[in-house]
Coordinates of C-alpha atoms in Angstrom, one line a residue:
Chain A
M1 CA 77.5 34.8 89.9
T2 CA 76.5 34.4 85.9
S3 CA 73.2 36.4 86.2
D4 CA 74.3 38.8 89.0
A5 CA 76.9 39.7 86.4
H6 CA 75.0 39.5 83.5
R7 CA 72.6 42.0 85.2
T8 CA 75.4 44.3 85.9
A9 CA 76.7 44.4 82.8
E10 CA 73.3 45.0 81.0
T11 CA 72.8 48.1 83.6
V12 CA 76.4 49.9 83.3
W13 CA 76.0 49.7 79.5
R14 CA 71.9 51.2 79.9
L15 CA 73.9 53.8 81.9
E16 CA 77.3 53.9 80.2
S17 CA 76.2 52.9 76.7
G18 CA 76.1 57.1 75.2
R19 CA 79.4 58.1 76.8
I20 CA 80.8 54.9 75.4
I21 CA 79.9 54.9 71.7
A22 CA 80.5 58.4 71.8
G23 CA 84.2 57.5 73.0
V24 CA 84.4 55.1 70.3
A25 CA 83.3 57.3 67.3
G26 CA 85.4 60.1 68.8
V27 CA 88.2 57.7 67.5
V28 CA 86.5 55.7 65.0
R29 CA 84.6 59.3 63.4
D30 CA 81.4 56.6 62.3
V31 CA 78.6 55.9 64.8
G32 CA 77.4 53.0 62.9
L33 CA 81.0 51.4 63.4
A34 CA 81.5 52.7 66.7
E35 CA 78.2 51.1 68.4
E36 CA 79.1 47.9 67.0
L37 CA 82.5 48.2 68.4
A38 CA 80.7 49.1 71.9
Q39 CA 77.8 45.9 71.4
D40 CA 80.9 43.8 71.1
A41 CA 82.6 45.2 74.3
L42 CA 79.4 44.2 75.9
V43 CA 79.1 41.2 74.8
A44 CA 83.0 40.5 75.8
A45 CA 81.9 41.8 79.5
L46 CA 78.7 39.2 79.5
E47 CA 81.1 36.5 78.7
Q48 CA 84.3 37.4 80.8
W49 CA 82.5 38.9 84.2
P50 CA 80.9 35.9 85.3
E51 CA 84.3 34.1 85.5
S52 CA 86.7 37.2 86.5
G53 CA 84.4 39.1 88.8
V54 CA 82.5 42.7 87.9
P55 CA 85.5 45.0 87.5
G56 CA 85.9 48.0 90.1
N57 CA 85.2 50.4 87.3
P58 CA 83.2 48.7 84.9
G59 CA 81.9 51.6 82.4
A60 CA 85.7 52.2 82.3
W61 CA 86.3 48.5 81.1
L62 CA 83.6 48.7 78.7
M63 CA 85.1 52.2 77.4
T64 CA 88.4 50.7 77.1
V65 CA 87.7 47.2 75.3
A66 CA 85.5 49.1 73.0
R67 CA 88.3 51.9 72.5
R68 CA 90.8 48.6 71.9
R69 CA 88.8 47.3 69.4
A70 CA 88.3 50.3 67.3
V71 CA 92.1 50.6 67.2
D72 CA 92.5 46.8 66.0
R73 CA 89.6 47.7 63.4
I74 CA 91.4 50.5 61.9
R75 CA 94.4 49.1 61.6
R76 CA 93.5 45.7 60.2
D77 CA 90.5 47.1 57.5
H78 CA 91.5 48.4 54.5
R79 CA 88.0 50.6 53.8
Y80 CA 89.4 52.4 57.2
A81 CA 93.0 52.9 56.0
E82 CA 92.5 56.5 54.5
R83 CA 91.0 57.5 57.8
L84 CA 94.8 56.2 59.5
A85 CA 96.3 59.3 58.6
D86 CA 93.4 61.6 60.1
I87 CA 92.9 59.6 63.5
G88 CA 96.5 58.5 64.0
H89 CA 97.5 60.8 66.8
R90 CA 94.5 59.9 68.5
M91 CA 95.0 56.2 68.2
E92 CA 97.6 56.2 70.4
T93 CA 95.7 57.5 73.2
A94 CA 93.0 55.8 72.3
A95 CA 93.7 52.5 73.3
T96 CA 94.8 53.6 76.8
A97 CA 92.3 53.9 79.9
E98 CA 92.6 57.3 80.5
V99 CA 89.5 59.0 78.8
D100 CA 89.4 62.9 78.8
P101 CA 86.3 63.8 80.4
E102 CA 86.0 67.0 77.9
R103 CA 86.4 64.9 74.6
I104 CA 84.2 62.9 76.0
E105 CA 81.5 65.6 76.5
D106 CA 82.2 67.0 73.1
D107 CA 82.1 63.6 71.9
M108 CA 78.3 62.7 73.3
L109 CA 77.4 66.6 71.8
R110 CA 78.5 64.9 68.4
L111 CA 76.7 61.7 68.8
I112 CA 73.6 63.5 69.9
F113 CA 74.0 66.2 66.3
T114 CA 74.8 62.8 64.3
A115 CA 71.8 60.6 65.4
C116 CA 69.3 63.6 65.0
H117 CA 70.9 64.5 61.6
P118 CA 68.3 65.7 59.0
V119 CA 69.3 63.6 56.3
L120 CA 67.8 60.9 58.3
P121 CA 63.9 61.0 58.6
E122 CA 62.3 61.6 61.7
P123 CA 61.3 58.4 63.1
S124 CA 65.0 57.0 62.6
R125 CA 66.2 60.0 64.1
V126 CA 64.1 58.8 67.2
A127 CA 64.8 55.4 67.3
L128 CA 68.7 56.1 67.1
T129 CA 69.2 58.6 69.7
L130 CA 66.9 56.3 71.7
R131 CA 69.1 53.2 71.1
M132 CA 72.9 55.0 71.1
L133 CA 72.0 57.8 73.8
G134 CA 69.4 56.1 75.6
G135 CA 71.0 53.0 75.6
L136 CA 67.4 51.3 74.9
T137 CA 67.4 47.8 73.1
T138 CA 65.3 47.3 69.7
T139 CA 63.1 45.4 71.7
E140 CA 62.3 48.2 74.5
I141 CA 61.7 50.9 71.4
A142 CA 59.7 48.6 69.8
R143 CA 57.3 48.0 72.7
A144 CA 57.6 51.7 73.5
F145 CA 56.4 52.8 70.6
L146 CA 53.8 50.0 69.6
I147 CA 55.8 49.3 66.2
P148 CA 57.1 45.6 65.6
E149 CA 61.0 45.2 66.5
P150 CA 61.8 44.1 62.8
T151 CA 60.8 47.4 61.9
V152 CA 63.0 49.2 64.4
A153 CA 66.1 46.9 63.8
Q154 CA 65.7 47.8 60.1
R155 CA 65.0 51.7 60.6
I156 CA 68.3 51.3 62.9
V157 CA 70.2 49.9 60.3
R158 CA 69.1 51.9 57.3
A159 CA 70.1 55.1 59.7
K160 CA 73.4 54.0 60.2
K161 CA 73.8 53.2 55.8
T162 CA 72.8 56.7 55.4
L163 CA 74.8 58.4 57.9
G164 CA 77.7 56.6 56.6
D165 CA 76.5 57.1 52.5
A166 CA 75.9 60.7 52.8
G167 CA 79.6 61.4 54.5
V168 CA 77.6 62.8 57.8
P169 CA 80.6 64.2 59.3
F170 CA 81.0 63.5 63.3
E171 CA 80.7 67.0 64.2
V172 CA 78.6 69.8 66.4
P173 CA 77.7 72.0 63.5
S174 CA 78.8 75.5 63.4
G175 CA 78.0 78.9 61.9
A176 CA 74.5 79.1 59.9
D177 CA 72.7 76.1 60.0
R178 CA 73.9 75.4 64.0
A179 CA 70.5 76.8 65.2
D180 CA 68.2 74.7 62.5
R181 CA 70.2 71.4 63.5
L182 CA 69.4 72.7 67.5
S183 CA 66.1 72.6 66.6
S184 CA 66.3 69.3 65.3
V185 CA 67.6 67.7 68.4
L186 CA 65.3 69.5 70.2
A187 CA 62.1 68.5 68.0
V188 CA 63.4 64.4 68.8
L189 CA 63.8 65.0 71.7
Y190 CA 60.2 66.4 72.7
L191 CA 58.9 63.7 70.1
I192 CA 60.2 61.2 72.1
F193 CA 58.6 63.2 75.4
N194 CA 55.1 63.6 74.0
E195 CA 54.6 59.8 72.7
G196 CA 55.4 58.5 76.2
Y197 CA 52.7 61.9 77.4
A198 CA 49.8 61.2 75.1
A199 CA 49.6 57.6 76.3
T200 CA 46.7 57.7 78.4
S201 CA 46.4 54.5 79.4
G202 CA 47.4 54.4 83.4
D203 CA 49.0 51.1 83.5
D204 CA 51.1 51.5 80.3
W205 CA 54.1 52.1 82.3
L206 CA 56.5 51.5 79.2
R207 CA 55.7 54.1 77.5
G208 CA 55.4 56.5 80.6
D209 CA 59.2 55.5 80.1
L210 CA 59.6 57.6 77.3
C211 CA 58.7 60.8 79.5
R212 CA 61.7 59.9 81.4
E213 CA 64.3 58.6 78.5
A214 CA 63.6 62.1 77.2
L215 CA 63.9 64.2 80.4
R216 CA 67.0 62.3 81.1
L217 CA 68.1 63.4 77.5
G218 CA 67.1 66.7 78.2
R219 CA 69.2 67.5 81.3
L220 CA 72.1 65.6 79.7
L221 CA 72.2 67.8 76.6
A222 CA 71.9 71.4 79.0
G223 CA 75.0 70.0 81.2
L224 CA 76.3 69.7 77.2
M225 CA 75.1 72.9 76.2
S226 CA 74.5 75.3 79.2
R227 CA 74.6 78.5 76.8
E228 CA 72.0 77.6 74.8
A229 CA 68.6 79.2 76.6
E230 CA 66.6 77.0 74.3
V231 CA 67.9 73.6 75.5
H232 CA 66.9 74.6 79.2
G233 CA 63.4 75.9 77.7
L234 CA 62.7 72.6 76.7
V235 CA 63.8 70.8 79.9
A236 CA 61.9 72.8 81.8
L237 CA 59.1 72.3 80.0
M238 CA 58.9 68.6 79.9
E239 CA 59.9 68.9 84.0
V240 CA 57.0 70.6 84.6
Q241 CA 54.6 68.6 82.3
A242 CA 56.2 65.7 83.5
S243 CA 55.3 66.7 87.2
R244 CA 51.2 66.8 86.1
A245 CA 51.8 62.7 84.9
R246 CA 49.9 61.6 88.1
A247 CA 46.9 64.1 87.7
R248 CA 46.1 63.5 84.1
T249 CA 43.9 60.8 84.4
G250 CA 40.8 60.3 86.3
P251 CA 39.5 57.3 87.9
S252 CA 37.7 56.0 85.0
G253 CA 40.8 56.3 82.6
E254 CA 39.8 60.1 81.4
P255 CA 41.6 62.7 81.0
V256 CA 41.3 65.6 83.0
P257 CA 42.2 68.9 81.8
L258 CA 44.5 71.2 83.3
P259 CA 42.0 73.4 85.4
A260 CA 40.4 70.4 86.5
Q261 CA 43.6 68.8 87.7
D262 CA 43.9 68.0 91.5
R263 CA 47.3 70.3 91.8
A264 CA 48.0 68.3 94.9
L265 CA 49.6 64.7 92.7
W266 CA 51.7 67.4 91.3
D267 CA 55.1 66.2 91.8
P268 CA 56.7 69.6 93.4
L269 CA 60.2 67.9 92.9
L270 CA 60.1 68.2 89.2
V271 CA 58.1 71.4 89.6
R272 CA 61.1 72.9 91.1
R273 CA 63.6 71.5 88.7
G274 CA 61.5 73.0 85.9
F275 CA 61.6 76.4 87.3
A276 CA 65.3 76.4 87.8
A277 CA 65.7 75.5 84.0
L278 CA 63.5 78.3 83.3
L279 CA 65.7 81.0 85.2
R280 CA 68.6 79.4 83.9
A281 CA 67.1 79.9 80.2
R282 CA 66.1 83.4 81.3
E283 CA 69.2 84.6 83.0
L284 CA 71.1 83.5 79.5
G285 CA 69.2 86.8 77.8
G286 CA 67.8 86.8 74.1
P287 CA 64.9 86.5 72.5
P288 CA 63.0 83.6 73.6
G289 CA 62.6 80.8 71.5
P290 CA 59.2 78.5 71.1
Y291 CA 60.7 76.1 74.5
V292 CA 61.5 78.9 76.8
L293 CA 57.9 80.5 75.7
Q294 CA 56.1 77.3 76.3
A295 CA 57.9 76.9 79.4
G296 CA 57.2 80.2 80.4
I297 CA 53.2 78.8 79.8
A298 CA 53.6 75.9 82.0
A299 CA 55.3 77.4 84.9
C300 CA 52.4 80.1 84.7
H301 CA 50.2 77.0 85.9
A302 CA 52.7 75.5 88.2
R303 CA 52.9 78.9 90.0
A304 CA 49.0 78.6 90.7
A305 CA 48.0 77.4 93.8
T306 CA 44.7 76.8 92.3
A307 CA 42.8 77.3 89.0
A308 CA 41.3 80.0 89.9
D309 CA 44.3 81.6 90.6
T310 CA 46.0 81.3 87.3
D311 CA 47.4 84.5 85.7
W312 CA 45.4 84.0 82.2
P313 CA 46.5 88.0 81.1
Q314 CA 50.1 86.5 81.5
I315 CA 49.6 83.1 79.2
A316 CA 47.5 85.0 77.0
A317 CA 50.5 87.5 76.7
L318 CA 52.7 84.5 76.3
Y319 CA 50.8 83.2 73.7
D320 CA 50.7 86.2 71.6
V321 CA 54.6 85.9 71.4
L322 CA 54.5 82.4 70.5
A323 CA 52.5 82.9 67.6
R324 CA 54.5 85.4 66.4
V325 CA 57.6 83.3 66.9
A326 CA 56.3 80.0 66.0
P327 CA 53.0 80.4 64.6
S328 CA 50.9 77.1 64.1
P329 CA 46.8 76.3 64.1
V330 CA 47.8 74.4 67.4
V331 CA 49.1 77.5 69.1
E332 CA 46.4 79.6 68.0
L333 CA 43.5 77.0 69.4
N334 CA 45.7 77.3 72.9
R335 CA 45.6 80.9 72.8
A336 CA 42.1 80.8 72.1
V337 CA 41.3 79.1 75.5
A338 CA 43.9 81.4 77.2
V339 CA 42.5 84.6 75.6
G340 CA 38.9 83.4 76.3
M341 CA 40.0 83.1 80.5
A342 CA 42.3 86.3 80.2
H343 CA 39.6 88.9 78.2
G344 CA 36.2 86.9 77.6
P345 CA 34.7 84.4 75.6
A346 CA 34.1 86.8 72.4
A347 CA 37.4 87.4 72.3
G348 CA 38.4 84.1 72.8
L349 CA 35.8 83.1 69.6
A350 CA 37.4 85.6 67.5
V351 CA 40.8 83.6 67.6
L352 CA 39.5 80.8 67.6
D353 CA 37.4 80.8 64.4
A354 CA 40.3 82.9 62.6
V355 CA 41.8 79.2 62.3
A356 CA 38.4 77.4 61.6
G357 CA 39.9 77.1 58.0
D358 CA 42.9 74.8 59.0
A359 CA 41.3 71.3 58.3
P360 CA 43.5 69.2 60.7
V361 CA 43.0 71.3 63.7
R362 CA 39.5 71.6 62.9
D363 CA 38.9 68.2 63.1
R364 CA 40.4 67.6 66.3
H365 CA 38.4 66.7 68.9
L366 CA 39.9 69.4 71.0
F367 CA 38.6 72.4 68.4
P368 CA 34.7 71.6 68.8
S369 CA 35.4 70.9 72.4
V370 CA 37.3 74.5 72.9
R371 CA 34.5 76.2 70.8
G372 CA 31.6 74.6 72.8
D373 CA 32.9 75.7 76.1
L374 CA 33.5 79.3 74.1
L375 CA 29.7 79.2 73.5
E376 CA 28.2 77.9 76.6
R377 CA 30.3 81.1 78.5
L378 CA 28.1 83.4 75.9
G379 CA 24.9 81.9 76.6
R380 CA 24.5 80.2 73.4
D381 CA 23.4 77.1 74.4
A382 CA 22.2 75.1 71.2
E383 CA 25.3 76.2 69.2
A384 CA 27.5 75.1 72.5
R385 CA 25.4 71.5 72.7
A386 CA 26.5 70.8 68.9
E387 CA 30.4 71.4 69.0
F388 CA 30.1 69.1 72.4
R389 CA 28.4 66.5 70.1
R390 CA 30.9 66.7 67.1
A391 CA 33.7 66.6 69.7
A392 CA 32.6 63.4 71.3
E393 CA 32.2 61.9 67.6
L394 CA 36.1 62.7 67.1
T395 CA 37.6 61.7 70.6
A396 CA 39.3 58.2 70.6
N397 CA 39.4 58.2 74.2
E398 CA 36.0 56.4 75.8
A399 CA 35.7 58.5 79.1
E400 CA 36.0 61.7 77.1
R401 CA 33.6 61.2 74.7
R402 CA 30.7 60.2 77.6
A403 CA 31.2 63.3 79.6
L404 CA 31.1 65.4 76.1
L405 CA 27.9 63.6 75.5
R406 CA 26.8 64.6 78.6
R407 CA 28.1 67.9 78.0
A408 CA 25.7 67.9 74.5
G409 CA 22.9 67.2 76.7
G410 CA 22.8 63.5 76.5
A411 CA 21.9 63.3 72.7
Chain B
M1 CA 61.6 55.4 89.8
R2 CA 63.2 57.1 92.8
Y3 CA 65.2 55.8 95.2
L4 CA 66.3 56.7 98.8
M5 CA 69.9 56.0 99.4
M6 CA 71.0 56.4 102.8
T7 CA 75.0 55.9 104.6
T8 CA 75.0 55.1 107.9
D9 CA 77.1 55.2 110.9
D10 CA 77.5 53.5 113.6
A11 CA 80.7 55.2 115.0
S12 CA 82.5 51.7 115.3
A13 CA 85.0 53.3 112.5
A14 CA 86.9 56.0 113.6
G15 CA 86.8 57.8 110.2
G16 CA 89.1 60.6 109.8
P17 CA 88.2 63.4 107.7
P18 CA 88.0 62.8 103.7
D19 CA 91.3 63.4 101.8
E20 CA 91.2 66.2 98.9
A21 CA 91.9 63.6 96.4
M22 CA 88.5 61.6 97.7
M23 CA 86.4 65.3 97.7
A24 CA 87.2 66.3 94.0
E25 CA 86.5 62.6 93.1
M26 CA 83.5 62.8 94.9
G27 CA 82.5 66.2 93.7
A28 CA 83.4 65.1 90.1
F29 CA 80.6 62.1 90.5
I30 CA 78.0 64.2 91.9
E31 CA 78.5 66.7 89.0
E32 CA 77.9 63.8 86.7
M33 CA 74.8 61.9 88.2
T34 CA 72.9 65.3 88.6
R35 CA 73.8 66.5 84.8
A36 CA 72.5 63.3 84.0
G37 CA 69.2 63.5 85.9
V38 CA 69.9 61.0 88.2
L39 CA 70.6 62.3 91.3
L40 CA 67.7 64.6 92.7
A41 CA 68.9 65.9 95.9
T42 CA 71.9 65.3 97.8
G43 CA 73.1 66.3 101.6
G44 CA 74.7 65.7 105.2
L45 CA 73.5 65.1 107.9
E46 CA 74.5 67.3 111.2
P47 CA 75.4 64.2 113.8
G48 CA 72.2 64.0 116.1
G49 CA 69.6 66.1 115.5
K50 CA 66.5 66.6 117.7
R51 CA 64.0 64.5 118.1
I52 CA 60.2 65.0 117.8
T53 CA 57.7 62.9 119.7
S54 CA 54.0 62.9 118.9
S55 CA 51.6 61.4 121.7
G56 CA 48.5 61.8 122.2
G57 CA 48.3 65.0 120.3
K58 CA 51.1 66.9 122.0
V59 CA 54.7 67.2 119.9
T60 CA 57.8 66.9 121.9
V61 CA 61.4 68.0 120.7
T62 CA 64.1 66.2 122.7
D63 CA 67.8 67.6 121.9
G64 CA 70.5 65.2 121.0
P65 CA 72.8 63.3 121.7
F66 CA 70.8 60.0 121.6
S67 CA 73.0 57.3 123.7
E68 CA 71.0 54.3 122.8
A69 CA 70.8 55.1 119.0
K70 CA 73.2 52.4 117.7
E71 CA 73.1 53.7 113.8
Q72 CA 72.9 57.4 112.5
V73 CA 72.0 58.2 108.8
V74 CA 75.0 60.7 108.0
G75 CA 74.0 61.2 104.2
F76 CA 71.6 60.8 101.8
A77 CA 70.8 60.9 98.2
L78 CA 67.5 60.8 96.3
V79 CA 68.3 59.6 92.8
E80 CA 65.7 58.7 89.4
V81 CA 66.9 55.7 88.1
R82 CA 64.8 53.3 85.5
D83 CA 65.1 50.1 88.1
E84 CA 66.7 48.9 91.3
A85 CA 69.5 46.9 89.1
E86 CA 70.6 50.9 88.4
A87 CA 70.2 52.0 92.0
I88 CA 72.6 49.4 93.1
E89 CA 75.0 50.5 90.3
V90 CA 74.7 53.7 90.8
S91 CA 75.5 53.1 94.9
R92 CA 78.2 50.6 93.5
R93 CA 80.0 53.6 92.2
F94 CA 79.8 55.8 95.4
W95 CA 81.4 53.4 97.4
A96 CA 84.1 52.5 94.9
I97 CA 84.9 56.6 96.4
V98 CA 84.3 56.2 99.7
G99 CA 85.7 53.1 100.4
D100 CA 84.3 51.2 103.2
G101 CA 80.8 51.9 105.3
R102 CA 77.3 50.8 104.8
G103 CA 74.0 52.2 104.0
T104 CA 70.7 51.2 102.6
I105 CA 68.8 52.2 99.6
Q106 CA 65.1 52.1 99.6
R107 CA 62.4 52.9 96.5
V108 CA 60.6 56.1 97.5
F109 CA 56.6 55.8 96.6
G110 CA 55.1 59.2 95.7
P111 CA 53.4 61.7 93.6
G112 CA 54.9 61.0 90.2
D113 CA 56.2 57.3 90.1
D114 CA 53.4 56.3 88.5
F115 CA 54.1 57.2 85.4
P116 CA 52.2 58.2 83.2
G117 CA 49.5 59.6 85.5

């Protein structure tokens, strides 16, 4: 059955391409070339499997074929001649089917760090990560990000060239810039997650898939870097946020804010996974980084059986630390909400008005909407209504605009 | 999407205890799948178990074994995959380790499979 063999090949590719590309890159030390050779192996599978049948271990078959092609390429191509000495001793083992699992894990880690290298612009890091580690096609990436396919294809080609031109070594950074480089990897994963998470239309499952891809890659990274608290922190944050997916949108597509969500719709399995990841992060000790802190805040919400049970003083305290560790106007905005819930609307308003000078935050609908909330609780109704009107003008979501206008008194 | 994979046993095969090499291979496979975020939960089930019957508002608990049971679920795995083809592929890898046997995979519907919410 041709179509069955093809489907199996494509599925195995999606599941295993990260490992395969990493395994080949471990031989050729060049991620662009590695991806090309791995793709060749996929093409070979699509040609041969319908005739010969699907091999018993299809992933290993692809790996072996790709690595053999890598060895052939290096022997044939004079451009790689200088690499021969460097990788000569690896070549002998590369062409055999035996793959050392620990080596592959190291290579996967190298691949992640290379794909997220700061020499690349952020959109390229995202595309390369999804392509090489997530096994997504250019078409899938383009559809998920709502951008034209040629744009994605061009980004990937350029990114590979940039990595080659810059002579980026295929390695996991050590020493001084390791923390920065890890931050860059985590930022790419969280960016992918948020791209899916921010998609507010319920039938747009393709974008929601990005949440799953980011989670998958995060869990993978947590396995590869089990000693890094921030990796577990990011995974915990994504698991807990993903657990709320069903509860975040109301029947007419309006976003449902956290306090109003039906907690019965939160996925308990993902919540538990989030807690487990957060525990692992805390066991590692050390001062909590931004992702561990954000995961702690998300876990506080997840622990509350009802909105009224929320431990706002604890959340406000975590935001205080976050504001010191990773200060940003957006953090201040969220901190204002938490402080307003924990210590009263006047305290919240003081935090909020301290960032009113930041135009990008001030001009997002969340700012006037939060401010309106706090003013309303202080009994300053006319000012509150003016803020809700302003928020209604700024939001892009129609259902949310109607809700804000209702609070503004229909004006 | 999530799938529940179940291995079933109709007691026709006198399966001996799994050998050590297979156990090691299975352990590595479970670890790999867990770390990849594919395997969410797995376990083996006690033979028989207890039967719970609810009738007219009354719940009755009956001890096994149940002679009329043709096939029993002996193990399960809850997996998170992108589509059915991936679920089948994970299953294929499981059976490549276990050898002969049978089971089912069924899509699980519940809160959280409608990404994004």
